Coordinates of C-alpha atoms in Angstrom, one line a residue:
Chain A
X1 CA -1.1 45.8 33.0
X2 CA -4.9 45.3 32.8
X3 CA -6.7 46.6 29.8
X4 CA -10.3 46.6 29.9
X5 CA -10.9 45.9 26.5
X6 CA -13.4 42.8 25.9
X7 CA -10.8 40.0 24.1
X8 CA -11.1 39.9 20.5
X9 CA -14.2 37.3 18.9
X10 CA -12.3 33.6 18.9
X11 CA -12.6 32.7 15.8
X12 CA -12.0 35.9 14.5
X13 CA -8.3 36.2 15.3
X14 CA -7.7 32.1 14.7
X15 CA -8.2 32.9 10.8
X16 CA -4.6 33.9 10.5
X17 CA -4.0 31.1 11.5
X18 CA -5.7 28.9 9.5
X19 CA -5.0 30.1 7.1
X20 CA -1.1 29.5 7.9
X21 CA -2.3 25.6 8.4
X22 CA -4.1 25.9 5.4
X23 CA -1.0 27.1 3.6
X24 CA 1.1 24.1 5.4
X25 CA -0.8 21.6 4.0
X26 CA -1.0 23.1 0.6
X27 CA 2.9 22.9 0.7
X28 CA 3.2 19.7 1.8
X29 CA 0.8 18.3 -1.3
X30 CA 3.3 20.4 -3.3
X31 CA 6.3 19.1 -1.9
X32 CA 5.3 15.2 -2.3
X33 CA 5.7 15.9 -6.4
X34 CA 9.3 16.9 -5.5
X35 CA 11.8 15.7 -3.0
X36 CA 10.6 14.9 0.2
X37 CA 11.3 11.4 -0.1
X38 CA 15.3 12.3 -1.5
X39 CA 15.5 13.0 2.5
X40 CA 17.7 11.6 5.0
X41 CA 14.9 11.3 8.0
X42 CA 12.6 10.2 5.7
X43 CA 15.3 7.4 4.5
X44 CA 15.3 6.5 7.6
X45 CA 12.0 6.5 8.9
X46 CA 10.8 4.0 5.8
X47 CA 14.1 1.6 7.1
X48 CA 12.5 1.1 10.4
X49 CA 8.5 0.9 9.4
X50 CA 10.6 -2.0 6.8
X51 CA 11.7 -3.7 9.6
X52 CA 8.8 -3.5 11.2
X53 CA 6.8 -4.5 7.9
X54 CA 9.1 -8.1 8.1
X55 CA 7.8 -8.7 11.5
X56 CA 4.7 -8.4 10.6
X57 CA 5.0 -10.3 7.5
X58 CA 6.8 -13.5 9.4
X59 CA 4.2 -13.4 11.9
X60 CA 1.4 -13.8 9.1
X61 CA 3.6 -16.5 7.5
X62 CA 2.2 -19.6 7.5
X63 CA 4.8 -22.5 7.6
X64 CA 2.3 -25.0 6.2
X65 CA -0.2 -22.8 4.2
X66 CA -0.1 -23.2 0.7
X67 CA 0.1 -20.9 -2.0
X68 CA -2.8 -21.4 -4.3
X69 CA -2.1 -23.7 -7.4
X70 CA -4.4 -23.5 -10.6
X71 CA -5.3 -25.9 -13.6
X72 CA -3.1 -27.0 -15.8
X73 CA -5.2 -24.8 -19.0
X74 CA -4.2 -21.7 -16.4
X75 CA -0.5 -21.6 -16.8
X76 CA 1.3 -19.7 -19.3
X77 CA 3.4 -20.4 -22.2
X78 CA 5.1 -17.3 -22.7
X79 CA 6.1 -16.1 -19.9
X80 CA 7.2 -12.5 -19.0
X81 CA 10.9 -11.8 -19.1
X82 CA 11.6 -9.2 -16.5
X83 CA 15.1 -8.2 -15.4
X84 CA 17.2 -5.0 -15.5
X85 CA 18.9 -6.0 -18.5
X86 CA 18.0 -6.9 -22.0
X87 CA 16.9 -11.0 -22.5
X88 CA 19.8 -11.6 -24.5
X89 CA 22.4 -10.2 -22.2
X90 CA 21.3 -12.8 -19.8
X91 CA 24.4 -15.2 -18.4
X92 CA 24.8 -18.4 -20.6
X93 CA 25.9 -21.2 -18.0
X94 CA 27.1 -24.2 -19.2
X95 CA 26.1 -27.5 -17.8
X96 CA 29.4 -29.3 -18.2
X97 CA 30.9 -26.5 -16.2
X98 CA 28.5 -25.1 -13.9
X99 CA 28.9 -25.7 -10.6
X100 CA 26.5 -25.2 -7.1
X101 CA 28.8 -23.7 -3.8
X102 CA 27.8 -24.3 -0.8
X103 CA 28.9 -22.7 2.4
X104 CA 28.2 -21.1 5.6
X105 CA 26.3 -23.4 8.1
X106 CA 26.0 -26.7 6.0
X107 CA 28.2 -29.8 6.8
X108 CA 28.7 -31.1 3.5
X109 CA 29.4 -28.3 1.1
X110 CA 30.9 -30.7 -1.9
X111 CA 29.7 -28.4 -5.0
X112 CA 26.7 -29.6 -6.8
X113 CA 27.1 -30.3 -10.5
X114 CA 23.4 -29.8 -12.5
X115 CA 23.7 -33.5 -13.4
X116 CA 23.3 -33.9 -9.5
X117 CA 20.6 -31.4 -9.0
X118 CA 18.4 -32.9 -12.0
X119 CA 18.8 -36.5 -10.2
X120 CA 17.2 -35.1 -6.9
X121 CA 13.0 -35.5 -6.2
X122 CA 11.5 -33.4 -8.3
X123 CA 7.1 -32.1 -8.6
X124 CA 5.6 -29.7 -10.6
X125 CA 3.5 -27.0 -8.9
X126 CA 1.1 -24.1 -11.2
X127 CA 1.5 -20.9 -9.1
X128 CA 1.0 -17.4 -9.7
X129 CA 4.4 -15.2 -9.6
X130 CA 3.1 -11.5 -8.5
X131 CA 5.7 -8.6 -9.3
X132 CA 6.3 -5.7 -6.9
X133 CA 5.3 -3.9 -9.7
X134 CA 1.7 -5.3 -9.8
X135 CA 2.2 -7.3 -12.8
X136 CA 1.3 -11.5 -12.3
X137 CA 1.4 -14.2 -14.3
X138 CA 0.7 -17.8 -13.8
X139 CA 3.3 -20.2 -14.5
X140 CA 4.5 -24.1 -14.0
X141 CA 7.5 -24.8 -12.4
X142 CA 9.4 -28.4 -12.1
X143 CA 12.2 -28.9 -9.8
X144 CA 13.1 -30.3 -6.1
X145 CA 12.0 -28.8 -2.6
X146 CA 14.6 -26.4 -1.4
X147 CA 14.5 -28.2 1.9
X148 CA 15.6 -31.5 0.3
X149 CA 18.7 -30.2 -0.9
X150 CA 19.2 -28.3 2.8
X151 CA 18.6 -31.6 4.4
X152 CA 20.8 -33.5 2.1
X153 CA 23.5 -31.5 2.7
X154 CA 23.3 -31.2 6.5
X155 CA 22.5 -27.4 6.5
X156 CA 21.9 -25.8 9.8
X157 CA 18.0 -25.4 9.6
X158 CA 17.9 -23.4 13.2
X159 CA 20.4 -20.6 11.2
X160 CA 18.2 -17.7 10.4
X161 CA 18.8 -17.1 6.4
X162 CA 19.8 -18.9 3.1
X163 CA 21.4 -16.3 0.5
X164 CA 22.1 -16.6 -2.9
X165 CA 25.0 -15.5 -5.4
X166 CA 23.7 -15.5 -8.6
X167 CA 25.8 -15.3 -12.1
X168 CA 24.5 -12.4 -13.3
X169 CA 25.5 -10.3 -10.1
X170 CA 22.0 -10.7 -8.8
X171 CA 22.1 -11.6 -5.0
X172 CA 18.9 -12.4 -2.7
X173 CA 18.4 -13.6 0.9
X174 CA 15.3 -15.3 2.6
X175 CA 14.2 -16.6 5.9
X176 CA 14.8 -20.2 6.9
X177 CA 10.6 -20.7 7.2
X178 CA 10.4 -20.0 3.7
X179 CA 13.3 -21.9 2.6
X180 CA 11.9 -24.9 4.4
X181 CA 8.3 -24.5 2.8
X182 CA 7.2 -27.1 1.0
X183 CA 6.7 -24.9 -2.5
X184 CA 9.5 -23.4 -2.2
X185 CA 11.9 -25.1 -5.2
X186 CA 14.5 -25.1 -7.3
X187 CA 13.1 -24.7 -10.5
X188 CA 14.8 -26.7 -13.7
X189 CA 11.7 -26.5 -15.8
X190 CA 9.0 -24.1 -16.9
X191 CA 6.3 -24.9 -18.7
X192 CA 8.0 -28.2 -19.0
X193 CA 10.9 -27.0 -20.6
X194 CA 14.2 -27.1 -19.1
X195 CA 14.6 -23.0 -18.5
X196 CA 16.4 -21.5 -21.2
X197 CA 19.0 -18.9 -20.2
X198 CA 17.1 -15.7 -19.6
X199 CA 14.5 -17.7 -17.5
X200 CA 17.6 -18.8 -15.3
X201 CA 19.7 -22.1 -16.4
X202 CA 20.4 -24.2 -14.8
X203 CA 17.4 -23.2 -12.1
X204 CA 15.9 -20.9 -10.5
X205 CA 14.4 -20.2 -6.8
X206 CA 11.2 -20.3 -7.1
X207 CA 9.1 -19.3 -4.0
X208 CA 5.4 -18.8 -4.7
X209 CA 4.8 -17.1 -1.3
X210 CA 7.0 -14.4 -2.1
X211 CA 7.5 -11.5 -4.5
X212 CA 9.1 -12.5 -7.6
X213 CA 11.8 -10.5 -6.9
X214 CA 12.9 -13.1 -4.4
X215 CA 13.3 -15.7 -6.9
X216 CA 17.1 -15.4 -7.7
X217 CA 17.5 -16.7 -11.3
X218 CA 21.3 -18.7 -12.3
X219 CA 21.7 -19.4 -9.0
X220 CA 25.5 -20.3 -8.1
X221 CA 26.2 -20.3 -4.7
X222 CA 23.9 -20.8 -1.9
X223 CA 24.7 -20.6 1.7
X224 CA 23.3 -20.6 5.4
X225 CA 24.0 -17.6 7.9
X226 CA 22.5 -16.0 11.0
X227 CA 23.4 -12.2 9.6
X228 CA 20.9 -10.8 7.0
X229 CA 22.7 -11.1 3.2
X230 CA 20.0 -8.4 2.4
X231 CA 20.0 -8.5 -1.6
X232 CA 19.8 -6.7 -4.5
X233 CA 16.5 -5.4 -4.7
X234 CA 16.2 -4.9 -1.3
X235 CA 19.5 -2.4 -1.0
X236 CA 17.6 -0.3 -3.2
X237 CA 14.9 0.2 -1.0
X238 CA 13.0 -2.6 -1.5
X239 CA 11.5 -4.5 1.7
X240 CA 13.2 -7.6 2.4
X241 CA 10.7 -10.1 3.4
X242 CA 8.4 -9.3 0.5
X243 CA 6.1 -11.9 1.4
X244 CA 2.6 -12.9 -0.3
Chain B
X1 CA -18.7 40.6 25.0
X2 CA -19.8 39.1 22.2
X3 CA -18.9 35.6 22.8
X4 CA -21.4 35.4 25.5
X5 CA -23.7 35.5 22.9
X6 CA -22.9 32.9 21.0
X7 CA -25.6 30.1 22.3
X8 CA -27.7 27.4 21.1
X9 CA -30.5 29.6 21.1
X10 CA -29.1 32.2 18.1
X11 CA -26.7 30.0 16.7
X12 CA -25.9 26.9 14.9
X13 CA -22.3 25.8 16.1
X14 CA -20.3 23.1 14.6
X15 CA -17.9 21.2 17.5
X16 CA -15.5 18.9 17.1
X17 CA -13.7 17.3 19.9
X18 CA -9.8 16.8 19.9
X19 CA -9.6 13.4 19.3
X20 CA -11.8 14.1 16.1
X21 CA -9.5 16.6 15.4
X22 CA -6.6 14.5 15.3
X23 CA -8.1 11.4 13.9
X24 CA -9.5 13.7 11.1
X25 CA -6.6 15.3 9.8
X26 CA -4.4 12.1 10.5
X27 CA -6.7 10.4 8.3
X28 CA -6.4 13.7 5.5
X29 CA -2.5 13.2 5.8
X30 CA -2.6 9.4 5.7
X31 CA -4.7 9.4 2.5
X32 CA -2.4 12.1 0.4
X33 CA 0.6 9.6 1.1
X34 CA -1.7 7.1 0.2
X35 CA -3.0 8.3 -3.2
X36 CA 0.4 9.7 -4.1
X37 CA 2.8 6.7 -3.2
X38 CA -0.2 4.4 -4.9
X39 CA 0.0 6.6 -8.3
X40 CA 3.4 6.3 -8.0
X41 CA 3.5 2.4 -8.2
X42 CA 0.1 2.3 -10.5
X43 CA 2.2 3.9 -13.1
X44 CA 4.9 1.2 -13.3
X45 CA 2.2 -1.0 -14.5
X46 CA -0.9 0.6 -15.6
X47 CA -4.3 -0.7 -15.1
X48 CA -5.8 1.3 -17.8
X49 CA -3.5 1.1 -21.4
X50 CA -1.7 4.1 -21.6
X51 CA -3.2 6.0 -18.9
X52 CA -0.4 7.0 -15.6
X53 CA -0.6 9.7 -13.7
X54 CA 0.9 13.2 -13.9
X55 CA 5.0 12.6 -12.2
X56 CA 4.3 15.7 -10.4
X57 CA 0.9 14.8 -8.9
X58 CA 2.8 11.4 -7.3
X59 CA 5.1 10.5 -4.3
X60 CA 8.0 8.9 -4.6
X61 CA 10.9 11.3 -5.1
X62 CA 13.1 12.6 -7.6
X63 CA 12.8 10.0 -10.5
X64 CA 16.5 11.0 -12.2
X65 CA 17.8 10.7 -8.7
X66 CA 16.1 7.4 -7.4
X67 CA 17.1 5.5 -11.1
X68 CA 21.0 6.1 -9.8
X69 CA 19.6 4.9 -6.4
X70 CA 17.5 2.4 -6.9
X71 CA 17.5 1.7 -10.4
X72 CA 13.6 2.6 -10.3
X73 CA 11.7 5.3 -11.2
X74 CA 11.0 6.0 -7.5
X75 CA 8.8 2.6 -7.1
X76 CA 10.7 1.9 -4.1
X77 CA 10.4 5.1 -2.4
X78 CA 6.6 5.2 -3.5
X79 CA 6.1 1.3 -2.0
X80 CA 8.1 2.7 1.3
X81 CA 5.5 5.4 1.1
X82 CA 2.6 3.2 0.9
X83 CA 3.8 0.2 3.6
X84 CA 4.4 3.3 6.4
X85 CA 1.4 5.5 5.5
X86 CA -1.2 2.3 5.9
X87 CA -0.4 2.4 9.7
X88 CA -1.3 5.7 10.1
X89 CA -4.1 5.4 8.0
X90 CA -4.9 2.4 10.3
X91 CA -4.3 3.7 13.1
X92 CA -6.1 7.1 12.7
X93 CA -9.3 5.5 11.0
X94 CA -9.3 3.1 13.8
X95 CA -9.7 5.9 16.5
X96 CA -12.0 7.9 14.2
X97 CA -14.4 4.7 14.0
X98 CA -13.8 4.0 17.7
X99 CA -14.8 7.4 18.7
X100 CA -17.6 8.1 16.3
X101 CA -19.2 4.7 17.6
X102 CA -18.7 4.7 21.1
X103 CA -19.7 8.5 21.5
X104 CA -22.4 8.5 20.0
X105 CA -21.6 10.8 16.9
X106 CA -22.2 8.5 14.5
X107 CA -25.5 8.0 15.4
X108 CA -26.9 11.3 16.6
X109 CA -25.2 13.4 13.7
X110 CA -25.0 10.6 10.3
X111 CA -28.3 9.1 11.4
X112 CA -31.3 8.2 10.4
X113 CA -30.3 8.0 7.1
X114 CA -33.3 7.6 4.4
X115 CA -33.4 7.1 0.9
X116 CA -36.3 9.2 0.8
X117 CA -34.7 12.5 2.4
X118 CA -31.4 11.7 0.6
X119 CA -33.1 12.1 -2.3
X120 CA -34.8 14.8 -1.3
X121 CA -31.7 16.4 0.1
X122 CA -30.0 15.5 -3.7
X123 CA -32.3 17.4 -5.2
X124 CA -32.4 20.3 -3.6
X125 CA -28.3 20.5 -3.7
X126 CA -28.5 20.2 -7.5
X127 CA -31.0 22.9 -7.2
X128 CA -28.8 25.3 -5.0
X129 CA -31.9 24.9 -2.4
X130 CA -30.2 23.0 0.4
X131 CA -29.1 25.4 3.4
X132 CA -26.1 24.1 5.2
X133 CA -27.1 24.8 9.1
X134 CA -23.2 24.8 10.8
X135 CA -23.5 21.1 12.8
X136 CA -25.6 19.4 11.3
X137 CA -25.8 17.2 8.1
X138 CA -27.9 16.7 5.3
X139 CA -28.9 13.4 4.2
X140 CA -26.0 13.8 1.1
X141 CA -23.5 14.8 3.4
X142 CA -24.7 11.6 5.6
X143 CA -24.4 9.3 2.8
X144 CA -21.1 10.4 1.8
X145 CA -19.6 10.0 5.2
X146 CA -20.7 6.9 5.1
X147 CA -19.7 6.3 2.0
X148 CA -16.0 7.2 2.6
X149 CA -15.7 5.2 5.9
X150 CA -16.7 2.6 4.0
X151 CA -14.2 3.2 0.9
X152 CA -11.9 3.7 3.1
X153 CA -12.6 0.5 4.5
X154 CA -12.6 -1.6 1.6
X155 CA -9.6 0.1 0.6
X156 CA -7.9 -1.8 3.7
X157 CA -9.8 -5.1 2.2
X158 CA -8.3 -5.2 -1.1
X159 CA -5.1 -3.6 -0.3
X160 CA -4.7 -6.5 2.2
X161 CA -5.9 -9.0 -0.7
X162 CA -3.2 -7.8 -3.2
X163 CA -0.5 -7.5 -0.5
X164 CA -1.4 -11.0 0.6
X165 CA -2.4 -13.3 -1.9
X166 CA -1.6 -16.3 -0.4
X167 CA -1.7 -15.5 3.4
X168 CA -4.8 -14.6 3.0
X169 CA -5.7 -16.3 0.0
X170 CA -9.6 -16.1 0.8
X171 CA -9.8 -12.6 0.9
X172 CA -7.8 -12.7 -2.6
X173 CA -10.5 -15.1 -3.6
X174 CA -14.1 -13.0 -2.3
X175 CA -12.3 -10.2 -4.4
X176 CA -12.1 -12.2 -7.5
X177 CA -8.6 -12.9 -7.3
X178 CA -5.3 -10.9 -7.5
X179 CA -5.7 -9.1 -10.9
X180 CA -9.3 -8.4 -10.1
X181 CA -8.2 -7.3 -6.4
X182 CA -6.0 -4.6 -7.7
X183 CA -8.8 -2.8 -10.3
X184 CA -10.8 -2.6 -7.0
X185 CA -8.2 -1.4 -4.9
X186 CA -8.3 1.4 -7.5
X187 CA -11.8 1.7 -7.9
X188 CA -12.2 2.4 -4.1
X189 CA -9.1 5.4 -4.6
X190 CA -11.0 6.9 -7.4
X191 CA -14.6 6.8 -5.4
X192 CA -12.2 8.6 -2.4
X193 CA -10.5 10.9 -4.6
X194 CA -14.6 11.7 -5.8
X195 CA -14.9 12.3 -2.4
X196 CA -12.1 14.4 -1.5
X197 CA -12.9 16.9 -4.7
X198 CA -16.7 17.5 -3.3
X199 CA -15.9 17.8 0.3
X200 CA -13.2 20.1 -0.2
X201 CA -15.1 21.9 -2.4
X202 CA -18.0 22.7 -0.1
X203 CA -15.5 23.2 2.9
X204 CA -14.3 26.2 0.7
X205 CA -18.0 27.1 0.4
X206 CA -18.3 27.1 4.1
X207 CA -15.2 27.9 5.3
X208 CA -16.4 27.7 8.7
X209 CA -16.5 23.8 8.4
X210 CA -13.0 24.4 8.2
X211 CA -12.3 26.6 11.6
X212 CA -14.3 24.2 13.2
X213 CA -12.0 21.2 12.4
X214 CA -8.6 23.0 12.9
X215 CA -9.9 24.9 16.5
X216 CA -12.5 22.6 17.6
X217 CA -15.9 25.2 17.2
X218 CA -17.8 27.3 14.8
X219 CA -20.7 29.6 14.7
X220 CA -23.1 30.9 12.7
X221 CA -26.2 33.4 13.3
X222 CA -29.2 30.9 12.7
X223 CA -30.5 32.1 9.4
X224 CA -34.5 32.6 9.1
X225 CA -34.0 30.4 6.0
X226 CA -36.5 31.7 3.5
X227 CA -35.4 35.6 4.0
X228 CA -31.8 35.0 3.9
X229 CA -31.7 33.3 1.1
X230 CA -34.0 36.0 -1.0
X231 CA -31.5 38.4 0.3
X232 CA -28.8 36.5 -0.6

């Protein structure tokens, strides 16, 4: 049916509608204080930007580019102690017992004793360790390339990951490009001190182009594999690569 | 039929195209995930002693909820927040700045842009004596379009700086290095946040501003300035 009425001014029936956008968007500002992120799609939709995220982040890796290092006068004594737990529930490991497994995709997987480790190449290297959190610090670590070990012990270096088990149920994972990076170490000493027990003993990972998150502490088994170990952190939520 | 009257000639219309549209409110979206996922993860470790933001004003979930999940007071939720809501900050400034350039807008409506009429224009908003004319902007409003491209801008500098101290090491380094990275990071956030508060605030003043983003046009009768306003 025709009606001959002339339509109705534009923008004068589009303010109901507005002001239903406007309303939208005021919920959705309300909304972020509460419980949108509690929310299955969302969930999901942050799992596959993360994946995306670690692309990203290996493609920007450099294999050979360094972290920065810093004078000597730069590093810190006291150095932040930051885990889930209280310092003096940290694991006490001792040295006559402890004991480094190997396995997965490594030809000699003879345990390493921390006698052993200490006899391997060592350097010292002043790096900053940057939190997720946004707290850094800078710090001197003393202790061997992780690659020498994986050479050493004839690990597959075409395999995709090294994880790590570590004695206070901690558990991390990394790619092999940053496993074979020249900083990456394991760390005996900080601030030339063999670590004491909250700090890690007998070592520590320590990988200045990553997260400190992703510097397992009491490390006690270490192995190679081509399926993502994922790791502690990271099944919380956190992004895996983590890279700096 | 009265919108055959609506012309050039007795009006002041405001257009926006589509692709403004979208890129505008992208961008609005983008930068509430932003600021509330970044408040979020500022509060773990403030910058300023003792100062976090209001729980409620911040992204990042329920934080009883996400300390049995994550063992985190929703940091991980808020950095999940934060590493999604930068590519659709990216990707909807991008187009915005693509557009703006390449059609022309930028230069036709946020230029010339003089320090001589801006403070002119300053004045007379602090005086209630600047008319807004629907479509077309004052040397203030120029200045702080500008002003938030370019936040917005070095918001994607010195984010990139913290997130990447060592890959990209020099940007790290033209920003005074990591800590010094992360105050600008939030300097930039407040100067937006300045932003956001005034613009809103005058869009609620001229609510037309606002049909002209959502539907693409608004218009006005073209005041005879100085009798309006001694009516008014």
């Amino acid at each position: 049916m025709q009606v001959n009425e002339p339509p109705k001014p534009k923008f004068d029936i589009d303010r109901r509608k507005l002001l239903r956008s406007g309303l939208s968007l005021g919920a959705l500002t309300f909304l972020t204080g509460c419980d949108i992120s509690d929310n299955d799609t969302v969930q999901s939709m942050f799992a596959v930007v993360s994946q995306w995220n670690n692309f990203v982040q290996s493609e920007l890796f450099g294999a050979a580019r360094l972290a920065p290092e810093y004078p000597e006068s730069m590093a810190v004594k006291d150095f932040r102690y930051n885990a889930w737990y209280h310092a003096d529930q940290a694991p006490l490991l001792n040295a006559a017992d402890y004991k480094l497994e190997l396995s997965g995709l490594i030809d000699t997987k003879k345990p390493w004793s921390v006698s052993d480790l200490y006899a391997l190449p060592q350097k010292s290297q002043i790096t900053r360790h940057v939190c997720v959190e946004g707290w850094s610090m800078i710090g001197k670590w003393t202790g061997t390339p992780l690659s020498e070990l994986l050479k050493r012990v004839g690990a597959d270096t075409t395999a995709k990951y090294v994880g790590f088990v570590c004695a206070d149920g901690y558990y991390e994972s990394i790619d092999m490009a940053t496993a074979l990076h020249p900083q990456t170490i394991m760390a005996y000493q900080l601030s030339d001190q063999i670590l004491p027990a909250k700090y890690g003993f007998p070592f520590k990972i320590r990988i200045p182009t990553k997260l400190g998150f992703k510097n397992p502490k009491f490390v006690t088994a270490l192995y190679v594999t081509n399926r993502n170990p994922g790791g502690f952190w990271v099944d919380r939520g956190y992004n895996w690569f983590s890279g700096i | 039929m009265k919108s055959a009257k609506i012309s050039a000639a007795t009006h002041d219309i405001q257009e926006h195209p589509l692709l403004v549209r979208i890129a505008h409110w992208s961008q609005a979206l983008a930068i509430i995930i932003m600021v509330g996922s970044g408040w979020r993860i500022y509060n773990s470790v403030p910058i300023i002693d003792n100062f976090r933001f209001p729980q409620w004003a911040t992204l990042g979930g329920d934080p009883p909820i996400s300390k049995i999940a994550h063992m985190d007071p929703g940091v991980a939720n808020a950095l999940n927040w934060h590493f999604s809501g930068m590519w659709l900050l990216l990707a909807s400034y991008l187009l915005f700045m693509a557009h703006g350039l390449i059609s022309g807008h930028f230069r036709r409506d946020l230029l010339p842009l003089h320090p001589r009429g801006l403070i002119r224009d300053f004045i007379d908003a602090l005086t209630f004596r600047l008319s807004h004319r629907l479509g077309e902007y004052n040397h203030v409003q120029r200045a702080a379009y500008w002003g938030v491209l370019f936040a917005v801008l070095m918001m994607f500098a010195s984010g990139l700086a913290i997130w990447k101290p060592v890959q990209l090491s020099w940007l790290t380094w033209l920003f005074g290095g990591y800590p010094t990275a992360r105050v600008v990071h939030f300097i930039f956030m407040s100067a937006i946040c300045l932003f956001i508060i005034v613009h809103v605030t005058l869009v609620a003043l001229v609510p037309k501003t606002l049909v002209a983003m959502v539907l693409g046009r608004a218009a006005d009768p073209i005041h005879t300035t100085e009798t309006q306003h001694a009516g008014e």
